[in-house]
mmCIF file of C-alpha atoms in Angstrom:
data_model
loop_
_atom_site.group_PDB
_atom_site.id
_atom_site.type_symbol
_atom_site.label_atom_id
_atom_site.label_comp_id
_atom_site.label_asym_id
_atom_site.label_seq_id
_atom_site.Cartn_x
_atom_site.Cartn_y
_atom_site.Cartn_z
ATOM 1 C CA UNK F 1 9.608 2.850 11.975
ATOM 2 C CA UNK F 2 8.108 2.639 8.896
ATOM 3 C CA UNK F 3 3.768 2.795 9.573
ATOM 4 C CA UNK F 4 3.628 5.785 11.645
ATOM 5 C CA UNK F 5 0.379 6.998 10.628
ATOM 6 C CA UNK F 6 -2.303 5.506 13.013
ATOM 7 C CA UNK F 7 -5.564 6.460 13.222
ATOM 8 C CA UNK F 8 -6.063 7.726 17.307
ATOM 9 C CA UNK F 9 -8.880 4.760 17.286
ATOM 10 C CA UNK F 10 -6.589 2.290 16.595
ATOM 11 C CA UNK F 11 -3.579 3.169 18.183
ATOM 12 C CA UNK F 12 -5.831 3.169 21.542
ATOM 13 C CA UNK F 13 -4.386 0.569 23.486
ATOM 14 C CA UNK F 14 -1.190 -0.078 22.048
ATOM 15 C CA UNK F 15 1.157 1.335 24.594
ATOM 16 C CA UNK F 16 4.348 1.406 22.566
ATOM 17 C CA UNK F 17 4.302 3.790 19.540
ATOM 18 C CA UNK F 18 4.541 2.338 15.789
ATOM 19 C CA UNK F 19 8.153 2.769 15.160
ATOM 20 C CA UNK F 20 9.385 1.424 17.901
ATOM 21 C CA UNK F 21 6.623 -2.188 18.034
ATOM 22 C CA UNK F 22 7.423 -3.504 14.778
ATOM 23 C CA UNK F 23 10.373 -4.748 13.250
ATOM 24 C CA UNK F 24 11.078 -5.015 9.697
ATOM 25 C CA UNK F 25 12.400 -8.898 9.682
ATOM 26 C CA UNK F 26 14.630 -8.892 6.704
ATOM 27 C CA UNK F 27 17.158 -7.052 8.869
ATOM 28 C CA UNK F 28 15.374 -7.503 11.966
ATOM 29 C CA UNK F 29 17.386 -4.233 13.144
ATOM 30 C CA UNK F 30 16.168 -1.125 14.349
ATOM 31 C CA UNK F 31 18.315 2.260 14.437
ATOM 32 C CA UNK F 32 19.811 2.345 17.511
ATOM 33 C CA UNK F 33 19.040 5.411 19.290
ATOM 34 C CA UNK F 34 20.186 6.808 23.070
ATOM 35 C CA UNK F 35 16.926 7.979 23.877
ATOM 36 C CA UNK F 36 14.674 5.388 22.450
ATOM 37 C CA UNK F 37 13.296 4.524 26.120
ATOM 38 C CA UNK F 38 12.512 8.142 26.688
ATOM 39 C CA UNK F 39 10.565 8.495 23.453
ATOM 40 C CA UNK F 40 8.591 5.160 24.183
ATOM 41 C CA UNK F 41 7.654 6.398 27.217
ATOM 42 C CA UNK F 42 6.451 10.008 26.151
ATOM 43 C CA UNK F 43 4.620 8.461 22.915
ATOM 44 C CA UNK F 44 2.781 5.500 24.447
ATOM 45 C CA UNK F 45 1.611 8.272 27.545
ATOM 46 C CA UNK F 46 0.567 10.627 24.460
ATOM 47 C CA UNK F 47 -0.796 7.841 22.466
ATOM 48 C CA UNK F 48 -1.164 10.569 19.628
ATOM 49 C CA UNK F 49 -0.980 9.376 15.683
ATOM 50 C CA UNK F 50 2.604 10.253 14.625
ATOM 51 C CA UNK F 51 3.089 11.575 11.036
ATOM 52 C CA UNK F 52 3.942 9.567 7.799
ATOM 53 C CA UNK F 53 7.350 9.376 6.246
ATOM 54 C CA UNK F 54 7.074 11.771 3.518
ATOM 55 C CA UNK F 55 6.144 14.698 6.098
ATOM 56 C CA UNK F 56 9.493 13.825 8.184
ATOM 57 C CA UNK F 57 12.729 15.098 7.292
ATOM 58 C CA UNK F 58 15.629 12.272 6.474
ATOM 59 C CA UNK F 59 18.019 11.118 9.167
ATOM 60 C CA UNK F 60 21.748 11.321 8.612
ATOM 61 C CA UNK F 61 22.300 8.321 10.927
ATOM 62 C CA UNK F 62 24.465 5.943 9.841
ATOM 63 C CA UNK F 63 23.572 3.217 11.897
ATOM 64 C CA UNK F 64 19.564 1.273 11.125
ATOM 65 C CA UNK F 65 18.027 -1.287 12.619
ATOM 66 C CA UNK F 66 14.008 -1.699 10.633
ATOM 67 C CA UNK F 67 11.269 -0.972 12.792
ATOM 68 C CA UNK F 68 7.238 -0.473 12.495
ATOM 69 C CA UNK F 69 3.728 -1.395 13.727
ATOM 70 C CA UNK F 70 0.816 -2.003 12.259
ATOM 71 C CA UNK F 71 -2.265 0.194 12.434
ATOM 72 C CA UNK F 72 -4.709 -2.563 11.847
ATOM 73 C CA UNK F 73 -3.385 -5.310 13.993
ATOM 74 C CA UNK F 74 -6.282 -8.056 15.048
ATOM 75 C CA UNK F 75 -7.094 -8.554 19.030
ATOM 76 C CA UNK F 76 -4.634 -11.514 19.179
ATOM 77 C CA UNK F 77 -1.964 -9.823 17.679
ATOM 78 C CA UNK F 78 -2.343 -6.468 19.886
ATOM 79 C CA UNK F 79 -2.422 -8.503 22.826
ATOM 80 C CA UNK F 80 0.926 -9.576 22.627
ATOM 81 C CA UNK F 81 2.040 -6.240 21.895
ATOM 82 C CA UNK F 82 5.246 -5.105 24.576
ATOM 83 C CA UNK F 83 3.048 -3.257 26.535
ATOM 84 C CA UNK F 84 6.477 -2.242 28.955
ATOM 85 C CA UNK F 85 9.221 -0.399 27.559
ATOM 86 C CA UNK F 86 11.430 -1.571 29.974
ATOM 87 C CA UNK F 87 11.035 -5.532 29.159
ATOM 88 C CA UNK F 88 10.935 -4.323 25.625
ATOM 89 C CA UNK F 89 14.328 -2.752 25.502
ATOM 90 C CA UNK F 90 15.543 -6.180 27.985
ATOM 91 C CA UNK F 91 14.020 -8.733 25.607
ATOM 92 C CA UNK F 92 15.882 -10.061 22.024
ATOM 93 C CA UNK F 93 13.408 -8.914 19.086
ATOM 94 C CA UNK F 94 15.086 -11.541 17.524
ATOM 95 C CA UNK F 95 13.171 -14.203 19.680
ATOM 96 C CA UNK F 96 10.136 -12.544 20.536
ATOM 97 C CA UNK F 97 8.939 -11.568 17.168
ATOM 98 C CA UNK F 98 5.339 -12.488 15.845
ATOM 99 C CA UNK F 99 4.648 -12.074 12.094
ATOM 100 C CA UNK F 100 1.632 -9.896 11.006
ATOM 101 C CA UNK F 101 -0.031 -11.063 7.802
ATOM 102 C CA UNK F 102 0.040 -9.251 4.675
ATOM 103 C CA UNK F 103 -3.386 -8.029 5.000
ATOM 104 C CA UNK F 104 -2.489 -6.309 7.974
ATOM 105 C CA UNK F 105 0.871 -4.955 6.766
ATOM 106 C CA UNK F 106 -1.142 -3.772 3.555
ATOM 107 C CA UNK F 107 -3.983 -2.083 5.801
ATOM 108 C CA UNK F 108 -0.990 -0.313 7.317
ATOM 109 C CA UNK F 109 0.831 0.692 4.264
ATOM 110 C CA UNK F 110 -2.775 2.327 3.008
ATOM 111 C CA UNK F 111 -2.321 4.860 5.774
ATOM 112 C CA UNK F 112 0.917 5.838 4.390
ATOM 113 C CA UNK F 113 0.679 5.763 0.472
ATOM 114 C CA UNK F 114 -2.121 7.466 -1.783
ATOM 115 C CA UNK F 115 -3.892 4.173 -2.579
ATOM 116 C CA UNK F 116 -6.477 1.667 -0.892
ATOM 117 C CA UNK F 117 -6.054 -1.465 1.097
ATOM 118 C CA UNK F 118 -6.989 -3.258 -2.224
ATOM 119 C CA UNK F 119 -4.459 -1.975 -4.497
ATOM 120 C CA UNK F 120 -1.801 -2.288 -2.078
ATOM 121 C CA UNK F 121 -2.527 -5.644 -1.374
ATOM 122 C CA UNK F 122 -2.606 -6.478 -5.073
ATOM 123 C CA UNK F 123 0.954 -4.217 -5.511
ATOM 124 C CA UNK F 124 2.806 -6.472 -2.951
ATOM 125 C CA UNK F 125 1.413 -9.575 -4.725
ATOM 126 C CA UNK F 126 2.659 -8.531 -7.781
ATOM 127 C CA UNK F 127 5.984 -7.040 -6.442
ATOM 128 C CA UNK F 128 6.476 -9.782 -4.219
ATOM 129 C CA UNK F 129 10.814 -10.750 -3.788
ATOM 130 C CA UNK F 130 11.550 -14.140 -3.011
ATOM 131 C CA UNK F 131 15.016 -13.223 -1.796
ATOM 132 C CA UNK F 132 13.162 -11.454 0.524
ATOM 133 C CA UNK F 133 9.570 -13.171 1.628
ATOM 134 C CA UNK F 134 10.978 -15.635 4.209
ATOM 135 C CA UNK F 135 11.267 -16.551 7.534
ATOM 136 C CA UNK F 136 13.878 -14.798 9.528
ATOM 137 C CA UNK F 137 16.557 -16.505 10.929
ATOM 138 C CA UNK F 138 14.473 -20.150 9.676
ATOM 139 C CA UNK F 139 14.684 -23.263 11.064
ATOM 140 C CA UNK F 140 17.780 -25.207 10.656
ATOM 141 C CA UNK F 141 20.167 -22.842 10.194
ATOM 142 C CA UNK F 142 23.827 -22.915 11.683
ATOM 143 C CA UNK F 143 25.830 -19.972 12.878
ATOM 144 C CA UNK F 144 26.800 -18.032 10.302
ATOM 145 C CA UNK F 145 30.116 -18.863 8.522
ATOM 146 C CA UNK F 146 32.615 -16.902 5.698
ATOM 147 C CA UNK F 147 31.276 -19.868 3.185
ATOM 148 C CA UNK F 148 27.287 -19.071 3.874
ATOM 149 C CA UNK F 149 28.257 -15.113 4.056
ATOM 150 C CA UNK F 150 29.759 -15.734 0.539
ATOM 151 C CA UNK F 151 26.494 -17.670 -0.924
ATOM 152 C CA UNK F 152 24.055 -15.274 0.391
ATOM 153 C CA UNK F 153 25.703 -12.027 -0.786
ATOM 154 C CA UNK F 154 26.127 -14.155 -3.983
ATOM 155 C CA UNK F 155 22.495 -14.320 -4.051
ATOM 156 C CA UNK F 156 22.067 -10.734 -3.232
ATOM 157 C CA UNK F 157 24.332 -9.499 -5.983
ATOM 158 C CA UNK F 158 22.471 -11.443 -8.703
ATOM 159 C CA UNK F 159 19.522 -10.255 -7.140
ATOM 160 C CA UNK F 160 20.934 -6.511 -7.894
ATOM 161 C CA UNK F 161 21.977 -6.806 -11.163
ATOM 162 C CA UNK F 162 18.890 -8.273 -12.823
ATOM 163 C CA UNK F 163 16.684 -5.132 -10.993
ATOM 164 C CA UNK F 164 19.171 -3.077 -12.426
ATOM 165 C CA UNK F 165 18.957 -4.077 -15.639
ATOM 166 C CA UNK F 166 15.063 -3.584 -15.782
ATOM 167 C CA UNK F 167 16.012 0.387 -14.792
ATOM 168 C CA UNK F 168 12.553 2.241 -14.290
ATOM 169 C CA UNK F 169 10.740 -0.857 -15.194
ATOM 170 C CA UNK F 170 12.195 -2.929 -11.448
ATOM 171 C CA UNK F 171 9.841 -3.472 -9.185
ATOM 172 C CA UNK F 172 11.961 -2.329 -6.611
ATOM 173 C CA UNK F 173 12.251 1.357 -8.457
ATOM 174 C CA UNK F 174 8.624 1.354 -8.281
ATOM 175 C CA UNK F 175 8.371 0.763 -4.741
ATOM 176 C CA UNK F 176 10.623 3.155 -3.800
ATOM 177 C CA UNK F 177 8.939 5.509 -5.973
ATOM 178 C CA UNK F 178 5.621 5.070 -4.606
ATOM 179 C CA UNK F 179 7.125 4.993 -1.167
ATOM 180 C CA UNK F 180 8.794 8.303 -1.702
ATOM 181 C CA UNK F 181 6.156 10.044 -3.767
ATOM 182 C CA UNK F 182 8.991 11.265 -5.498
ATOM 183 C CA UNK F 183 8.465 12.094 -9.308
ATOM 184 C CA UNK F 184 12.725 10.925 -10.251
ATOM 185 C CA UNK F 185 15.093 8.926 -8.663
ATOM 186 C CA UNK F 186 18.324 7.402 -9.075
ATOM 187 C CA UNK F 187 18.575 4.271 -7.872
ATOM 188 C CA UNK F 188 22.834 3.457 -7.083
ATOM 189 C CA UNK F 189 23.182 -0.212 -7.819
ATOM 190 C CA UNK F 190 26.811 -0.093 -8.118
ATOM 191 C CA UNK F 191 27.182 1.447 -4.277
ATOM 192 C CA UNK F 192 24.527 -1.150 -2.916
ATOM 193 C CA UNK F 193 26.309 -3.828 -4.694
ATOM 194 C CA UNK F 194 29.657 -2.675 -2.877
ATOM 195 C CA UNK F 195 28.025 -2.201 0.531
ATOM 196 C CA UNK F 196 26.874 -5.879 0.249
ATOM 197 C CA UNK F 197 30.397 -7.382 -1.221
ATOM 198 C CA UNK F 198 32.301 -5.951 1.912
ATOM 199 C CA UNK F 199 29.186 -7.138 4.611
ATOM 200 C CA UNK F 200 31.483 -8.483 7.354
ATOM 201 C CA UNK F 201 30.072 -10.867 10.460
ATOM 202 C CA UNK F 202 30.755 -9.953 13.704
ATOM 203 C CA UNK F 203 32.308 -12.099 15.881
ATOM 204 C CA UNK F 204 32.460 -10.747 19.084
ATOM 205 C CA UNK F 205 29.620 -8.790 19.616
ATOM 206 C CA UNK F 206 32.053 -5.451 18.214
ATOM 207 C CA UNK F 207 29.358 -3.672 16.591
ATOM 208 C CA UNK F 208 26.618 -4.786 18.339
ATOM 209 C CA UNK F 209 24.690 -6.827 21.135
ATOM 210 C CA UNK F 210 22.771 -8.271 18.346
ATOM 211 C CA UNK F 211 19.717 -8.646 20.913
ATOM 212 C CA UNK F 212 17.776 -6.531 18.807
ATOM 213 C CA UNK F 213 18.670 -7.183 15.217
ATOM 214 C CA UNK F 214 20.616 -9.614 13.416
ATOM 215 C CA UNK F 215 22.194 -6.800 10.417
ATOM 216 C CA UNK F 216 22.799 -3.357 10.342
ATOM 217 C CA UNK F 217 23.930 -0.979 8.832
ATOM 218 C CA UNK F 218 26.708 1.470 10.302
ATOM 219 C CA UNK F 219 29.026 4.236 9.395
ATOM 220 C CA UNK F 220 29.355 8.156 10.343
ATOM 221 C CA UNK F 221 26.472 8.867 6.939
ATOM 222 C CA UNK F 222 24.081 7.605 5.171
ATOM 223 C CA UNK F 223 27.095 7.868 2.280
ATOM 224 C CA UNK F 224 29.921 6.376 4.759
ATOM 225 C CA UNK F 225 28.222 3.250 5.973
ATOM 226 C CA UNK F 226 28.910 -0.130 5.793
ATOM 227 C CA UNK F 227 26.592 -3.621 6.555
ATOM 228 C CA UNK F 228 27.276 -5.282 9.410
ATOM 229 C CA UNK F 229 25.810 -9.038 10.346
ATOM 230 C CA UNK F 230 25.357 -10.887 13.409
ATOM 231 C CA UNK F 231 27.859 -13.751 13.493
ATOM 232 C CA UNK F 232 26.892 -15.771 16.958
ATOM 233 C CA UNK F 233 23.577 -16.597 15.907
ATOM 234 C CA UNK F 234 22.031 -19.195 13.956
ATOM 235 C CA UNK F 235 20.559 -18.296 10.480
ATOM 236 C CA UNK F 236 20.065 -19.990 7.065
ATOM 237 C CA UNK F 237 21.270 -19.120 4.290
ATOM 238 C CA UNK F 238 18.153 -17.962 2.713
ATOM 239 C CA UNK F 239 17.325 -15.501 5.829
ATOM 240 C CA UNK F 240 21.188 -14.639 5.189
ATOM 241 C CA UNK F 241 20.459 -13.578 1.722
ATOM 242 C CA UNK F 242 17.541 -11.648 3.032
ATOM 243 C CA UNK F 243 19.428 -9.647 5.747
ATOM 244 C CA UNK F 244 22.011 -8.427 3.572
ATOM 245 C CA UNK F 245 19.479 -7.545 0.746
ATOM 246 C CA UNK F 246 17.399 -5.286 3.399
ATOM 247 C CA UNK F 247 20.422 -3.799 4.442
ATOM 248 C CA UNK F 248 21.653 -3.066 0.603
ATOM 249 C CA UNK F 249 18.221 -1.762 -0.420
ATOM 250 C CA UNK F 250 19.108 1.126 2.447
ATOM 251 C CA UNK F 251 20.707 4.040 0.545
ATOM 252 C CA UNK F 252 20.226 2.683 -2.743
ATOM 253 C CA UNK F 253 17.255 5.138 -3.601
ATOM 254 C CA UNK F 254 18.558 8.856 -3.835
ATOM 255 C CA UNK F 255 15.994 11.845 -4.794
ATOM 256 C CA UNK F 256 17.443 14.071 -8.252
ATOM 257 C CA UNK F 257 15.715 17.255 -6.878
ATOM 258 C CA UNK F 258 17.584 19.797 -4.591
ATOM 259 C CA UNK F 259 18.440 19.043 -0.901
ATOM 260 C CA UNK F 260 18.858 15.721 0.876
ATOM 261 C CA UNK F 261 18.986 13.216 -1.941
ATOM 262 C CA UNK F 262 18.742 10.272 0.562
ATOM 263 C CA UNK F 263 15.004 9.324 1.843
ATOM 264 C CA UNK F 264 14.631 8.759 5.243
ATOM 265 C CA UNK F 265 14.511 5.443 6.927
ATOM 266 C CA UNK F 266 11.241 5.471 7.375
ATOM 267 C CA UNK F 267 10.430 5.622 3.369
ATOM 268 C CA UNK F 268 12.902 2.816 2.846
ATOM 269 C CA UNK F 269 10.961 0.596 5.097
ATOM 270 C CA UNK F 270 8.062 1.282 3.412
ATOM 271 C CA UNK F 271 9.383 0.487 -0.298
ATOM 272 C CA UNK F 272 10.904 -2.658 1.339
ATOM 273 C CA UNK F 273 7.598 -3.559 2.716
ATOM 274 C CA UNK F 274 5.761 -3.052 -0.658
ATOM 275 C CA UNK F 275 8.116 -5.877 -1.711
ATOM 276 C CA UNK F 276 7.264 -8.381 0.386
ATOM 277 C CA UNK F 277 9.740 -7.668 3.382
ATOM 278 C CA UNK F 278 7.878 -9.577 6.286
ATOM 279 C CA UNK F 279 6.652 -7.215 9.029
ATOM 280 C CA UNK F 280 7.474 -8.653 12.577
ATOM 281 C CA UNK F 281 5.557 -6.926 16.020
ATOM 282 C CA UNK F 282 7.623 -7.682 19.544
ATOM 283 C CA UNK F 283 5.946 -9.854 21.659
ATOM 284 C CA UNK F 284 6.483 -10.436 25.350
ATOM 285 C CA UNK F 285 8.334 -14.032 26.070
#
């Protein structure tokens, strides 16, 4: 959900519409939506360029899952595009995911922010999070556990408090900034912090299928919400880390102007991107 601008030239022959093709791996989620089908259906026969973040107004949904598509994606990689919206919506994300290089993801990001494919590219080098850059859910990983859960949001927390201490000079402030095009914002450590502390695995499959996603997070608003991780699927501890940090960064930016102070989904994605979150495209099995 995040690259939504594509050029009519390149979104020719990509059945599926950007939001719904890629998924932002760090949470490897996508908001869940009753007529996602539907909309799949009615963009991919449309096949029209959709607009980017900033011109669409910010959900009140509490409950995300990340996804995007690239508008630059190489012959290979569109061909193993999810061409059917039905096997898309029958097929896990989670195991059917192909990563698109950063090139790509910074081609895409060029059609969304005011600056070129160069810069870009050069801005996610240099704002580049190792809690975030890896592979999602990594090889040799075990089913999650309360002991990993505890490391990870460990990790995350110390993450947290060092951008916060660097205030307008983070990284992560100046992603969401550029993201956002916003000229102030308020960045709520303390609230992301909690959100992560109280992450809770699930189970039994309460809060979700977890076909789609591995984390998400849910609640009645974006200010009532609360993370949520797959707990019957095997993960390290690094992609762990990752999943909850995604999931924290949502909500953590909030505009000081009038109105809606959260930014939409879309935006978030975007920022997250910008900082190295891996961008995943659903492939057919």
């Amino acid at each position: 959900q995040v690259l939504e601008n594509i050029p009519p030239s390149i979104s020719s022959g990509v059945t599926s519409s950007w939001p719904e093709v890629i998924t932002s791996s760090t949470e490897m989620a996508i908001e869940k939506r009753k007529s996602t089908n539907q909309r799949q259906a009615k963009r991919a026969s449309r096949a029209q360029p959709m607009q980017s973040p900033s011109k669409r107004p910010s959900r009140q949904s509490g409950k995300r899952k990340a996804a995007m598509s690239s508008p630059a994606m190489s012959v290979q990689e569109r061909a193993k595009v999810t061409k059917s919206t039905s096997s898309y919506a029958e097929e896990s994300i989670t195991e059917t995911a192909l990563t698109l290089s950063d090139s790509v993801v910074a081609s895409a990001l060029s059609t969304i922010v005011p600056r070129s494919t160069r810069t870009v590219r050069s801005l996610m080098q240099k704002w580049e999070k190792p809690i975030l850059k890896v592979v999602i859910p990594g090889a040799g990983g075990g089913i999650p556990t309360q002991g990993s859960l505890a490391v990870a949001k460990a990790m995350v927390l110390k993450f947290f408090a060092s951008e916060a201490a660097l205030g307008e000079r983070s990284d992560v402030f100046q992603a969401f900034r550029l993201a956002s095009g916003e000229g102030q914002l308020k960045l709520d450590w303390d609230a992301a912090s909690g959100r992560v502390s109280r992450a809770k695995l699930d189970l039994k499959k309460t809060i979700d299928s977890w076909n789609e996603c591995l984390a998400m997070t849910s609640g009645e608003s974006n200010a009532n919400c609360e993370i949520f991780v797959c707990g019957t699927k095997p993960v390290t501890v690094q992609a762990l880390a990752a999943l909850l940090c995604h999931e924290g960064l949502h909500n953590l930016a909030r505009r000081t102007r009038r109105g809606n102070p959260y930014l939409s989904e879309d935006t978030e994605h975007v920022a997250m991107a910008l900082l190295g979150d891996p961008q995943l495209v659903h492939v057919a099995s």
